[in-house]
Structure formats: C-alpha cells, structure tokens
Amino acid sequence: MPLTANGPRNRATRTFMTMLGGLLPIALGIVILHWQAERSLQQSTVRTAQEAVRQFDLMLDNTALAAQALLPLAGQPCDDAAQLALREQVTRRPFVRATTLSWQKNIYCSSLFGGDHESSVNPADYVDGALWLMTGNPVTPDTALLVHRLVDGDKAAFASIDGYHLTNALRLISRYADLTLQVGPHWLGADGKVHDVPVPGFAVAHQHLASARYPYSVDAGMPAGEVWRYMRERYPASFSLVVFFGVLAGVLVRGLQKRSSTPTHELQRALEANEFVPYFQPVVRGDTREWAGCEVLMRWRHPKEGLVRPDLFIPLAEHCGLIVPMTRALLRQTAAQLAPYAARISPGFHIGVNITARHCLDLELVDDCREFLAAFPAGQVTLVLELTERELIEPTAITRQLFDALHQLGVMIALDDFGTGHSSLAYLRNFNVDYLKIDQSFVAMIGADVLSSHILDSIIELSSKLDLGIVAEGVETAEQCEYLAAHGVDFLQGYLFGRPLPGDEFIQTLISH
Ligand code: C2E
Ligand code: CA
Ligand code: CA
C-alpha cells in the first residue's frame, strides 16, 4: 500500500475537485471562444460601418453634382428650360429622385408637380445647412428621403435621394449586422422608417462612424445573444473539442485523486465499518505463570483480504493521522468486550495498549484513557500504554503535560521493543516509564548467542537498579521461560503461553484459568 500524505477526504470534496478539474478547462475554452467570436463580430461591424459610409458618400456625391449643375439656374424664371434642366438631373444622375430651386428661402421650381411649386425653406431643418432626412414629401408622404441643399447667397439648389435606395443599402450591406443612418436628430432604420428619438445602442459590437465629407453618421451593431449564436454556428468543432478536453481533465483528476487517496480512504472506510478489532495475548507472571494481564493487538478484518497483520497498516495509519481515532475505537471495543467480565478477573489486571508518537502531539489520549478506565470498577484494571523505543519522541511541554496527566489517572507507561533503540536514562525519567518490554530478538537468542544473553542480562540488571518492571516478549520455549524466570523477569509474553486471540476466545480461556 503506497503511503500518502493526504488526510481522509470526504466524497463531497472529491466530487467537487473532479467537477472543478472538468469544468475549468471547459470554462476557459468557452471564454477564449467567446473572446474570439466577439473580436470577429467587432471586425465585421467595423467593415459594415465603413462600407455603409462609402455607399452613402457615393449617393450624396451624385446629389452634390446635380445641385452644383442646377445652382446657376436659381433665381431664374421657372420656364420650360429650367424645368427640363431639373428633370434632366433626375434622369441622368443615379439615386437622385427629385430636384428643386429656391430663391430667398422660397422654393419656386421643382422637377415634381410639373414645374411651378411654392413653399418656404427653413434652413434650420438642414444639418450644417446641407442635409435633411425627411419622413416624406407631399407626393410620397410615407417614403423617407434625404435632401441635399447647396446654397450661394439667395440662390439654392436641392437634390434628394429616395429612401428606397437608403434602406436597401442599410439592409444589404451586411447579412448579420444591423445598420442605421443618422442625420442630425433623425435616423433611418432598415425598416425604412425615420425616427426622431435617439439611436438605440446595439448590445454587441456597436460601431459609430461619421462621414468625413457629409454631415451624417452610421451605427452598426448586433442584438444581445449574437455572440452565442455566432459561436454555436461557427465553432461547433471547437465546442466539441473543449467539452472533450473538459471531460478528459475531469476523468484525469478523478483518476489522480483515486490513486493518491485510495489507501487512506480505504483506512477511513474500514474505521467507519468497524473493521479494526482487538486481539488479546496473555501476559503471565514470571514466577507463578498466572495470567496477570494481556496486550491488545490490532487486527484488520478486511472483507476481501481476510485478517490483516498490523505491521502492514499501522505505519500508514500513523502517517495519515488515523491511528488516533483507530486506537480510540480499539480502546472502546476492548472496554466493551472485557468490562462485562471485570468481576471474574483478578484486581489490577494489566491491559497493554500500543500507542505511537502521533498520540503524543496533544492531550486527546488522556480523555480516551479516562473513558476506558471509567468502563471498569475502580482499581479492577491497570492500563499500560506501550510506546516503542524504535521511534523516540521529543520531550516537549505538551508531552510532559500528557504523561503527567496519564500518571495521575493511574495509567502506566511501558517502553516497548526495548534494546532496539537508543533511549537514555534521561529519556526513561522524562516519560516516567514504569516497564521495559525486552524485544523478542533478545529472547530468541537465549541459549544460542552469548553476546545477546549478556545484553539481556544487562537489561534485566538495569531495570531492577532503576526499579522498573520488566516484561519479556516472544517467549516461545520452555528453556527461554526458565532462563527469564530464573533471572527474575517479572512478566512473560509469548506463544508459549498463548497466541493473540479474538475477544470471545480470550475471555473463555481467561475464565477457565
Ligand atoms: P509489538 O507491540 O511488539 O507486539 C508484539 C508482536 O509480537 C505481536 O505481533 C505479537 O503477535 C507478536 N508475538 C507475540 N508473541 C510472540 C512469539 O512468541 N513469537 C513471535 N514470533 N511473535 C510473537 P503483531 O500482533 O503482529 O503486532 C505487530 C506490531 O504491530 C506490534 O508489535 C505493534 O508494534 C504493532 N501494533 C499492533 N497493534 C497495535 C495497535 O493497536 N496500535 C499500534 N500503534 N501498534 C500496534
Ligand atoms: Ca507492544
Ligand atoms: Ca514489542
């Protein structure tokens, strides 16, 4: 099982991460496509506005030429020659629909109405005195027209463009963009109607462009939602690609999460499913071989793997911090299984529980131990916490506080696997150690290795000098048992006296003893 630094993560967080991993590339892709579509539409409306100005300038060039040709006739009588000249401009010049002459702000001669026609001119109607966008004229009151006025003193000549040409241009210049033509306070839309309210702003890609040569401007743009419509129409392949990469990223994130969180997640699941159970191994007195206590050893009852040994999962549980709730659950199960038989066991029965450096980071363990002891009649059991010598813990203010509080509760401390580490006298004192548990490797050497026997003898001697209780682990043979008992070892533990057993079997054997 690979180790991981991740703590247990809940399902909601993992789902959230997967969604984020998938949606982020999709959102980013859409933002980029949206930006690209917006730019394309901008460019399109810029081109539309430029083309419209080019077209309208061209139309007005024709009216300008007509007016220039007619201006010398202004003030002259509206005779046949003048009327012929007026009609000639209408027929010869493209876009020009009507021409008129005025003298002293009074129109007196027109290509319409068969010549003579009287009406007054208000120069204020004309933007810059030159252009007027009209709703219609007396002949065609509902058809817009644009009148071009050329003045020279009292003389003036007029040439107008038919609204039909204007709306045609507004409609045909672009298939996508909407266009309006604005002259002073009036504007003309593609529907052919002249309005005198302000030009409505376009939601998308609005462009305003004024002609450099005549006093009018055009507005081009698109309605709201056009960018999305454009994206759907133009980028279906890119869209599919973005969604594909999003799903791929989501699957990848999911896979990575699974890989990185599976072992801890599996431990968390097992903890919730109560798969960690206590096994009990008896500890006997060295002199009488009576059962004086037991060591609680954790087993993982895995639904598929069967019974899993602790050295396969304890390091991982310690690494990810789950060892603390796992030990708490183990203490609770132990209390629940043994407490009903409290009256049948001899007072002061030792119950050894293994703890790790993780337990020494805060004071949580004190509450767990207090809860455990409260399950038994006072003084009926002695809780012994076994701390391995393999990984020495740093003495800090917290550990001092922790071990003081534990001693006040009557909890004892055993230094496990003694002889395999490098604990000093100061260390033993710092943590108020009560027992040393001689590592099984020394016991195994009894009778076989002279040097190990010497070390064993020194440990036994040291512990009696320091007034520490001593337990020998891994006693498998009668010879080892005899040797240890003869050397005054207080407690013995090993297969010779009993293997670790599940709760019910252990209790049966305990009662029969
Ligand atoms: P440990 O604390 O030194 O436990 C003694 C180990 O020696 C146990 O192995 C036990 O089954 C085994 N043993 C007992 N008598 C004999 C014997 O006569 N011969 C031999 N060869 N072995 C014997 P187990 O149960 O597999 O546990 C292994 C280690 O896992 C323990 O070593 C302890 O360090 C750790 N462990 C077990 N339960 C817990 C727990 O609840 N919490 C923590 N933190 N560690 C645990
Ligand atoms: Ca132990
Ligand atoms: Ca040990």
Coordinates of C-alpha atoms and ligand atoms in Angstrom, one line a residue:
M1 CA 0.0 0.0 0.0
P2 CA 1.7 3.3 -1.0
L3 CA 2.0 5.9 1.7
T4 CA 0.3 9.2 1.2
A5 CA 0.4 12.5 3.0
N6 CA -3.2 13.2 2.3
G7 CA -5.6 13.0 5.2
P8 CA -9.0 11.5 4.8
R9 CA -11.0 13.4 2.3
N10 CA -14.7 13.1 2.1
R11 CA -16.7 12.2 -1.0
A12 CA -18.1 15.8 -1.5
T13 CA -14.6 17.3 -1.7
R14 CA -13.5 14.7 -4.2
T15 CA -16.6 15.2 -6.3
F16 CA -16.0 18.9 -6.1
M17 CA -12.4 18.6 -7.2
T18 CA -13.5 16.3 -10.2
M19 CA -16.1 18.8 -11.3
L20 CA -13.6 21.7 -10.9
G21 CA -11.0 19.8 -12.9
G22 CA -13.5 19.1 -15.7
L23 CA -15.3 22.5 -15.7
L24 CA -12.3 24.7 -15.5
P25 CA -10.9 23.8 -19.0
I26 CA -14.5 24.0 -20.4
A27 CA -15.0 27.4 -18.9
L28 CA -11.6 28.6 -20.1
G29 CA -12.2 27.2 -23.6
I30 CA -15.6 29.0 -23.7
V31 CA -14.1 32.2 -22.5
I32 CA -11.5 32.0 -25.3
L33 CA -14.1 31.2 -28.0
H34 CA -16.3 34.0 -26.7
W35 CA -13.5 36.4 -26.9
Q36 CA -12.6 35.2 -30.4
A37 CA -16.3 35.5 -31.5
E38 CA -16.5 39.0 -30.1
R39 CA -13.4 40.1 -32.0
S40 CA -14.7 38.6 -35.2
L41 CA -18.1 40.4 -34.8
Q42 CA -16.3 43.7 -33.9
Q43 CA -14.2 43.4 -37.1
S44 CA -17.4 42.6 -39.1
T45 CA -19.3 45.7 -37.8
V46 CA -16.3 47.9 -38.4
R47 CA -16.2 46.7 -42.0
T48 CA -20.0 47.1 -42.3
A49 CA -19.9 50.7 -41.0
Q50 CA -17.1 51.6 -43.4
E51 CA -18.9 50.1 -46.3
A52 CA -22.1 52.0 -45.4
V53 CA -20.3 55.3 -45.3
R54 CA -18.7 54.6 -48.6
Q55 CA -22.1 53.8 -50.2
F56 CA -23.9 56.9 -48.7
D57 CA -21.0 59.2 -49.7
L58 CA -21.3 57.8 -53.2
M59 CA -25.0 58.6 -53.3
L60 CA -24.5 62.1 -51.9
D61 CA -21.8 62.7 -54.5
N62 CA -24.5 62.3 -57.1
T63 CA -26.8 64.8 -55.4
A64 CA -23.9 67.2 -54.9
L65 CA -23.2 67.1 -58.7
A66 CA -26.9 67.6 -59.5
A67 CA -27.2 70.6 -57.1
Q68 CA -23.9 72.1 -58.5
A69 CA -25.3 71.8 -62.0
L70 CA -28.6 73.5 -61.1
L71 CA -27.4 76.2 -58.7
P72 CA -26.8 78.8 -61.5
L73 CA -30.5 78.5 -62.5
A74 CA -31.7 79.5 -59.1
G75 CA -33.4 82.9 -59.2
Q76 CA -34.0 82.5 -63.0
P77 CA -37.7 82.1 -64.1
C78 CA -39.1 78.5 -63.8
D79 CA -39.6 78.2 -67.5
D80 CA -39.5 75.2 -69.8
A81 CA -35.7 75.3 -70.0
A82 CA -35.3 75.4 -66.2
Q83 CA -37.8 72.5 -65.7
L84 CA -36.0 70.5 -68.4
A85 CA -32.7 71.0 -66.6
L86 CA -34.3 69.9 -63.3
R87 CA -35.7 66.7 -64.9
E88 CA -32.5 66.0 -66.8
Q89 CA -30.6 65.8 -63.5
V90 CA -33.2 63.4 -62.1
T91 CA -32.9 61.1 -65.1
R92 CA -29.2 61.4 -65.6
R93 CA -28.0 61.0 -62.0
P94 CA -28.3 57.7 -60.2
F95 CA -30.1 57.8 -56.9
V96 CA -31.5 61.3 -57.5
R97 CA -35.3 61.3 -57.2
A98 CA -36.2 65.0 -57.2
T99 CA -34.6 68.4 -57.8
T100 CA -35.8 71.9 -56.9
L101 CA -34.6 75.5 -57.0
S102 CA -35.2 78.2 -54.4
W103 CA -34.7 82.0 -54.3
Q104 CA -34.5 83.9 -51.0
K105 CA -35.6 80.7 -49.0
N106 CA -38.5 80.1 -51.2
I107 CA -38.8 77.0 -53.4
Y108 CA -40.4 78.1 -56.6
C109 CA -39.5 75.5 -59.2
S110 CA -39.5 71.6 -58.9
S111 CA -38.9 68.5 -61.0
L112 CA -42.1 67.3 -59.4
F113 CA -45.6 68.8 -59.8
G114 CA -44.8 69.7 -63.4
G115 CA -42.7 72.8 -62.7
D116 CA -44.1 75.7 -60.6
H117 CA -44.4 75.0 -56.9
E118 CA -44.3 77.4 -54.0
S119 CA -43.1 76.6 -50.5
S120 CA -40.8 78.2 -47.9
V121 CA -37.4 76.8 -46.8
N122 CA -36.3 76.7 -43.1
P123 CA -32.5 76.4 -43.1
A124 CA -32.6 75.1 -39.5
D125 CA -34.1 71.9 -40.9
Y126 CA -30.8 71.1 -42.6
V127 CA -27.9 69.8 -40.6
D128 CA -24.9 72.2 -41.4
G129 CA -27.4 73.8 -43.8
A130 CA -26.9 70.9 -46.2
L131 CA -28.7 67.7 -45.3
W132 CA -32.2 66.9 -44.1
L133 CA -33.5 63.4 -43.5
M134 CA -37.3 63.7 -44.2
T135 CA -40.2 61.3 -43.4
G136 CA -41.6 62.0 -46.9
N137 CA -42.7 64.7 -49.2
P138 CA -46.1 65.9 -50.4
V139 CA -46.0 63.5 -53.3
T140 CA -44.9 60.3 -51.3
P141 CA -45.6 61.3 -47.7
D142 CA -44.6 57.7 -46.3
T143 CA -41.3 57.3 -48.2
A144 CA -38.2 58.6 -46.5
L145 CA -35.9 60.8 -48.4
L146 CA -32.6 62.6 -47.9
V147 CA -32.4 66.1 -49.2
H148 CA -29.1 67.7 -50.2
R149 CA -29.1 71.6 -50.2
L150 CA -26.5 73.7 -51.9
V151 CA -26.6 77.5 -51.1
D152 CA -25.0 80.5 -52.7
G153 CA -26.4 83.8 -51.2
D154 CA -30.1 84.0 -52.1
K155 CA -29.7 81.1 -54.6
A156 CA -30.1 77.4 -53.5
A157 CA -30.5 74.1 -55.4
F158 CA -31.8 70.9 -53.9
A159 CA -31.4 67.2 -54.9
S160 CA -32.9 64.4 -52.9
I161 CA -32.2 60.6 -52.7
D162 CA -35.1 58.2 -52.5
G163 CA -35.4 56.4 -49.1
Y164 CA -35.7 53.2 -51.1
H165 CA -32.0 53.3 -52.0
L166 CA -31.1 54.2 -48.5
T167 CA -33.0 51.3 -46.8
N168 CA -31.8 49.0 -49.5
A169 CA -28.2 49.9 -48.6
L170 CA -28.9 49.5 -44.9
R171 CA -30.4 46.1 -45.4
L172 CA -28.0 44.6 -47.9
I173 CA -24.5 45.8 -46.8
S174 CA -24.3 43.1 -44.1
R175 CA -26.3 39.9 -43.5
Y176 CA -25.5 39.9 -39.8
A177 CA -25.1 43.4 -38.6
D178 CA -27.9 45.9 -38.1
L179 CA -27.3 49.4 -39.6
T180 CA -28.9 52.9 -39.1
L181 CA -28.2 56.1 -40.8
Q182 CA -28.3 59.2 -38.7
V183 CA -28.6 62.8 -39.9
G184 CA -28.9 65.3 -37.1
P185 CA -31.7 64.4 -34.8
H186 CA -33.3 61.9 -37.2
W187 CA -32.3 58.4 -38.0
L188 CA -33.4 55.8 -40.6
G189 CA -33.5 52.1 -39.9
A190 CA -33.6 49.1 -42.2
D191 CA -37.4 49.1 -41.9
G192 CA -37.5 52.3 -43.9
K193 CA -38.9 54.4 -41.1
V194 CA -37.4 57.8 -40.0
H195 CA -37.3 58.2 -36.2
D196 CA -36.5 61.3 -34.2
V197 CA -35.7 59.6 -30.9
P198 CA -32.0 58.9 -30.0
V199 CA -30.4 56.0 -31.9
P200 CA -30.8 52.8 -29.8
G201 CA -27.4 51.4 -28.7
F202 CA -26.5 47.9 -30.0
A203 CA -25.7 45.3 -27.3
V204 CA -22.9 43.6 -29.3
A205 CA -20.0 45.1 -31.3
H206 CA -21.5 48.6 -31.6
Q207 CA -19.7 50.8 -34.1
H208 CA -20.4 54.5 -34.7
L209 CA -18.8 56.1 -37.8
A210 CA -19.2 59.6 -39.1
S211 CA -18.7 60.5 -42.8
A212 CA -15.7 62.8 -43.3
R213 CA -17.4 64.6 -46.2
Y214 CA -21.1 65.0 -45.4
P215 CA -22.8 65.7 -42.0
Y216 CA -24.2 62.3 -41.3
S217 CA -23.1 59.1 -39.4
V218 CA -23.9 55.4 -39.3
D219 CA -24.3 53.0 -36.5
A220 CA -23.6 49.3 -36.9
G221 CA -24.1 46.5 -34.3
M222 CA -25.9 43.4 -33.3
P223 CA -28.6 42.4 -30.8
A224 CA -27.9 40.7 -27.4
G225 CA -27.1 37.0 -27.7
E226 CA -25.5 37.3 -31.1
V227 CA -22.1 36.3 -29.8
W228 CA -23.5 32.9 -28.5
R229 CA -25.5 32.4 -31.7
Y230 CA -22.3 33.1 -33.7
M231 CA -20.3 30.7 -31.6
R232 CA -22.9 27.9 -32.0
E233 CA -23.0 28.4 -35.7
R234 CA -19.3 28.9 -36.4
Y235 CA -17.4 26.9 -33.7
P236 CA -19.3 23.5 -33.4
A237 CA -16.0 21.6 -33.8
S238 CA -14.1 23.8 -31.2
F239 CA -17.0 23.4 -28.8
S240 CA -16.9 19.6 -29.1
L241 CA -13.2 19.7 -28.6
V242 CA -13.5 21.9 -25.5
V243 CA -16.1 19.6 -24.0
F244 CA -14.0 16.6 -24.8
F245 CA -10.9 18.1 -23.1
G246 CA -13.1 19.1 -20.1
V247 CA -14.3 15.5 -19.7
L248 CA -10.8 14.2 -20.2
A249 CA -9.4 16.6 -17.5
G250 CA -12.3 15.5 -15.1
V251 CA -11.5 11.8 -15.6
L252 CA -7.8 12.6 -15.1
V253 CA -8.4 14.5 -11.9
R254 CA -10.7 11.7 -10.7
G255 CA -8.0 9.1 -11.5
L256 CA -5.3 11.1 -9.8
Q257 CA -7.4 11.5 -6.7
K258 CA -8.2 7.8 -6.6
R259 CA -4.5 7.0 -6.9
S260 CA -3.5 9.5 -4.2
S261 CA -6.2 8.9 -1.7
T262 CA -7.1 5.2 -2.0
P263 CA -5.0 3.8 0.9
T264 CA -6.1 6.5 3.4
H265 CA -9.6 6.4 2.1
E266 CA -9.6 2.7 2.5
L267 CA -8.5 3.0 6.1
Q268 CA -11.2 5.6 6.8
R269 CA -13.8 3.3 5.3
A270 CA -12.6 0.4 7.4
L271 CA -12.6 2.5 10.5
E272 CA -16.2 3.6 9.8
A273 CA -17.1 -0.1 9.1
N274 CA -15.5 -1.2 12.5
E275 CA -13.1 -3.5 10.7
F276 CA -10.3 -2.9 13.2
V277 CA -10.7 -5.3 16.0
P278 CA -8.8 -6.1 19.2
Y279 CA -6.9 -9.4 19.6
F280 CA -5.7 -10.2 23.1
Q281 CA -2.4 -12.0 24.0
P282 CA -1.9 -13.1 27.7
V283 CA 0.9 -11.8 29.8
V284 CA 1.9 -14.1 32.7
R285 CA 3.8 -13.7 35.9
G286 CA 7.4 -14.9 35.7
D287 CA 7.3 -16.7 39.0
T288 CA 3.8 -18.3 39.0
R289 CA 2.8 -18.2 35.3
E290 CA -0.5 -16.9 36.3
W291 CA -2.3 -14.6 33.8
A292 CA -1.5 -11.1 35.1
G293 CA -2.7 -9.2 32.1
C294 CA -2.8 -9.0 28.3
E295 CA -1.6 -7.0 25.4
V296 CA -4.2 -5.6 23.0
L297 CA -3.1 -6.1 19.4
M298 CA -5.0 -4.6 16.5
R299 CA -6.2 -6.7 13.5
W300 CA -7.9 -5.6 10.4
R301 CA -10.8 -7.8 9.5
H302 CA -10.7 -6.9 5.8
P303 CA -13.9 -8.0 3.8
K304 CA -11.7 -9.3 0.9
E305 CA -8.2 -9.8 2.3
G306 CA -9.2 -11.6 5.5
L307 CA -7.2 -10.8 8.7
V308 CA -4.5 -8.2 8.0
R309 CA -1.4 -8.0 10.2
P310 CA -0.9 -4.7 12.0
D311 CA 2.6 -4.0 10.7
L312 CA 1.0 -3.8 7.2
F313 CA -1.3 -0.9 8.0
I314 CA -0.2 0.7 11.3
P315 CA 2.6 2.7 9.6
L316 CA 0.1 4.1 7.1
A317 CA -2.4 4.8 9.8
E318 CA 0.2 6.7 11.8
H319 CA 1.4 8.6 8.7
C320 CA -2.1 9.9 7.9
G321 CA -3.1 10.5 11.5
L322 CA -5.9 7.9 11.5
I323 CA -4.0 6.0 14.2
V324 CA -5.6 8.3 16.9
P325 CA -9.3 7.5 16.1
M326 CA -8.3 3.9 15.3
T327 CA -6.8 3.5 18.8
R328 CA -9.8 5.2 20.3
A329 CA -12.1 2.7 18.6
L330 CA -9.8 -0.1 19.8
L331 CA -10.0 1.1 23.4
R332 CA -13.8 1.3 23.2
Q333 CA -14.1 -2.2 21.8
T334 CA -11.7 -3.6 24.4
A335 CA -13.7 -2.0 27.2
A336 CA -17.0 -3.2 25.7
Q337 CA -15.7 -6.8 25.5
L338 CA -13.8 -7.0 28.8
A339 CA -15.9 -4.9 31.1
P340 CA -18.8 -7.4 31.5
Y341 CA -16.2 -9.9 32.9
A342 CA -14.5 -7.4 35.1
A343 CA -15.6 -9.3 38.3
R344 CA -14.1 -12.5 37.0
I345 CA -10.5 -11.2 36.6
S346 CA -8.1 -10.5 39.4
P347 CA -7.8 -6.9 40.5
G348 CA -5.1 -4.8 38.9
F349 CA -5.2 -6.9 35.6
H350 CA -2.8 -5.2 33.2
I351 CA -4.2 -4.2 29.8
G352 CA -1.4 -3.2 27.4
V353 CA -2.3 -0.9 24.5
N354 CA 0.2 0.2 21.9
I355 CA 0.5 4.0 21.2
T356 CA 2.6 5.9 18.7
A357 CA 4.4 9.3 18.5
R358 CA 1.2 10.7 16.9
H359 CA -0.6 10.3 20.2
C360 CA 1.9 12.5 21.9
L361 CA 1.1 15.7 19.9
D362 CA -1.8 16.7 22.1
L363 CA -3.8 15.7 25.2
E364 CA -6.6 13.8 23.4
L365 CA -5.2 10.5 24.7
V366 CA -5.9 11.5 28.3
D367 CA -9.7 11.6 27.6
D368 CA -9.6 8.3 25.7
C369 CA -7.8 6.6 28.6
R370 CA -10.2 8.2 31.2
E371 CA -13.2 6.9 29.2
F372 CA -11.6 3.5 29.0
L373 CA -11.0 3.2 32.8
A374 CA -14.5 4.5 33.6
A375 CA -15.9 1.3 32.0
F376 CA -14.4 -0.8 34.8
P377 CA -14.8 -0.7 38.6
A378 CA -12.1 1.4 40.1
G379 CA -8.8 -0.4 40.5
Q380 CA -10.0 -3.5 38.6
V381 CA -7.7 -3.0 35.7
T382 CA -4.4 -1.2 35.1
L383 CA -4.0 0.4 31.7
V384 CA -0.4 0.2 30.4
L385 CA 0.4 2.3 27.3
E386 CA 3.2 0.8 25.2
L387 CA 5.4 3.2 23.4
T388 CA 8.1 1.7 21.1
E389 CA 11.7 2.5 21.6
R390 CA 12.2 2.4 17.8
E391 CA 10.9 5.9 17.4
L392 CA 11.8 8.1 20.3
I393 CA 9.6 11.1 20.9
E394 CA 10.9 14.6 21.7
P395 CA 10.2 15.8 25.3
T396 CA 8.2 19.0 25.0
A397 CA 5.8 21.0 27.2
I398 CA 2.9 19.0 25.7
T399 CA 4.4 15.5 26.2
R400 CA 5.3 16.4 29.8
Q401 CA 1.8 17.6 30.4
L402 CA 0.4 14.4 28.7
F403 CA 2.5 11.9 30.7
D404 CA 1.8 13.8 34.0
A405 CA -1.9 13.6 33.3
L406 CA -1.7 9.9 32.3
H407 CA 0.1 9.1 35.6
Q408 CA -2.4 11.0 37.6
L409 CA -5.1 8.8 36.0
G410 CA -3.1 5.7 37.2
V411 CA -2.1 4.8 33.6
M412 CA 1.4 3.2 33.3
I413 CA 4.0 3.5 30.6
A414 CA 5.9 0.7 29.1
L415 CA 8.9 1.2 26.8
D416 CA 8.2 -1.4 24.0
D417 CA 10.9 -3.2 21.9
F418 CA 13.5 -2.2 24.5
G419 CA 17.1 -2.8 23.3
T420 CA 16.4 -1.9 19.7
G421 CA 16.6 1.9 20.2
H422 CA 18.8 4.4 21.9
S423 CA 16.8 5.7 24.8
S424 CA 18.8 7.2 27.7
L425 CA 18.3 7.3 31.4
A426 CA 17.1 10.9 31.0
Y427 CA 14.5 9.6 28.4
L428 CA 13.2 7.0 30.8
R429 CA 12.9 9.6 33.5
N430 CA 11.3 12.2 31.3
F431 CA 8.4 10.0 30.4
N432 CA 8.1 8.3 33.8
V433 CA 8.5 4.9 32.3
D434 CA 7.2 2.1 34.6
Y435 CA 8.0 -1.0 32.5
L436 CA 10.6 -2.1 30.0
K437 CA 9.5 -4.7 27.4
I438 CA 12.5 -6.6 26.2
D439 CA 12.4 -7.0 22.5
Q440 CA 11.7 -10.6 21.3
S441 CA 15.0 -10.7 19.3
F442 CA 17.0 -10.9 22.6
V443 CA 14.7 -13.6 24.0
A444 CA 15.1 -15.6 20.8
M445 CA 18.9 -15.6 21.4
I446 CA 18.7 -17.3 24.8
G447 CA 20.9 -20.3 24.7
A448 CA 22.1 -19.5 21.2
D449 CA 24.1 -16.3 21.3
V450 CA 26.3 -15.4 24.2
L451 CA 26.5 -11.7 23.4
S452 CA 22.7 -11.3 23.2
S453 CA 22.4 -13.1 26.5
H454 CA 24.8 -10.6 28.0
I455 CA 22.8 -7.7 26.7
L456 CA 19.6 -9.4 28.1
D457 CA 21.3 -9.8 31.5
S458 CA 22.4 -6.2 31.5
I459 CA 18.8 -5.0 30.6
I460 CA 17.4 -7.1 33.5
E461 CA 20.0 -5.8 35.8
L462 CA 19.5 -2.2 34.7
S463 CA 15.7 -2.4 35.2
S464 CA 16.0 -3.7 38.7
K465 CA 18.5 -1.0 39.6
L466 CA 16.1 1.7 38.1
D467 CA 13.2 0.0 39.9
L468 CA 11.4 -0.6 36.6
G469 CA 9.1 -3.6 36.0
I470 CA 10.3 -5.9 33.2
V471 CA 8.4 -7.9 30.6
A472 CA 10.0 -10.3 28.2
E473 CA 8.3 -10.7 24.8
G474 CA 8.3 -13.5 22.3
V475 CA 8.8 -16.4 24.8
E476 CA 8.3 -19.5 22.7
T477 CA 10.2 -22.2 24.5
A478 CA 10.3 -23.7 28.0
E479 CA 14.1 -23.0 28.0
Q480 CA 13.6 -19.3 27.4
C481 CA 10.9 -19.3 30.1
E482 CA 13.1 -21.0 32.6
Y483 CA 16.0 -18.6 31.9
L484 CA 13.9 -15.5 32.2
A485 CA 12.2 -16.6 35.4
A486 CA 15.5 -17.6 36.9
H487 CA 16.8 -14.1 36.2
G488 CA 13.9 -12.5 38.0
V489 CA 11.9 -11.2 35.0
D490 CA 8.5 -10.1 36.3
F491 CA 6.3 -10.8 33.3
L492 CA 6.5 -13.1 30.3
Q493 CA 4.6 -12.9 27.0
G494 CA 4.8 -15.3 24.0
Y495 CA 3.3 -18.1 22.1
L496 CA 4.3 -20.5 24.9
F497 CA 1.5 -19.1 27.0
G498 CA -0.9 -18.1 24.3
R499 CA -1.2 -16.6 20.8
P500 CA -3.2 -13.4 20.3
L501 CA -6.8 -14.4 20.3
P502 CA -10.1 -12.7 19.4
G503 CA -12.1 -11.3 22.3
D504 CA -14.6 -14.2 22.9
E505 CA -11.9 -16.9 22.8
F506 CA -9.6 -14.9 25.0
I507 CA -12.4 -14.4 27.6
Q508 CA -13.2 -18.1 27.6
T509 CA -9.6 -19.0 28.2
L510 CA -9.2 -16.3 30.8
I511 CA -12.3 -17.5 32.8
S512 CA -11.1 -21.2 32.6
H513 CA -7.8 -20.0 34.1
Ligands
C2E1 P1 4.5 -5.4 19.4 O1 3.9 -4.3 20.2 O2 5.9 -5.7 19.7 O3 3.6 -6.7 19.6 C1 4.2 -7.9 19.8 C2 4.1 -8.7 18.5 O4 4.8 -9.9 18.6 C3 2.7 -9.0 18.1 O5 2.7 -9.0 16.7 C4 2.6 -10.4 18.6 O6 1.6 -11.2 17.9 C5 3.9 -11.0 18.3 N1 4.2 -12.1 19.2 C6 3.8 -12.3 20.5 N2 4.3 -13.5 21.0 C7 5.2 -13.9 20.0 C8 6.0 -15.0 20.0 O7 6.1 -15.9 20.9 N3 6.8 -15.2 18.9 C9 6.7 -14.3 17.8 N4 7.4 -14.5 16.8 N5 5.9 -13.2 17.8 C10 5.1 -13.1 19.0 P2 1.5 -8.4 15.9 O8 0.3 -8.6 16.6 O9 1.6 -8.8 14.5 O10 1.9 -6.8 16.0 C11 3.0 -6.3 15.4 C12 3.2 -4.9 15.8 O11 2.2 -4.1 15.4 C13 3.2 -4.7 17.3 O12 4.4 -5.1 17.8 C14 3.0 -3.3 17.4 O13 4.1 -2.5 17.2 C15 2.0 -3.0 16.3 N6 0.7 -3.0 16.8 C16 -0.2 -4.0 17.0 N7 -1.4 -3.5 17.4 C17 -1.2 -2.1 17.5 C18 -2.0 -1.1 17.9 O14 -3.2 -1.2 18.3 N8 -1.5 0.2 17.9 C19 -0.2 0.4 17.4 N9 0.2 1.7 17.4 N10 0.5 -0.6 17.1 C20 0.1 -1.8 17.1
CA2 CA 3.5 -3.8 22.2
CA3 CA 7.4 -5.4 21.1

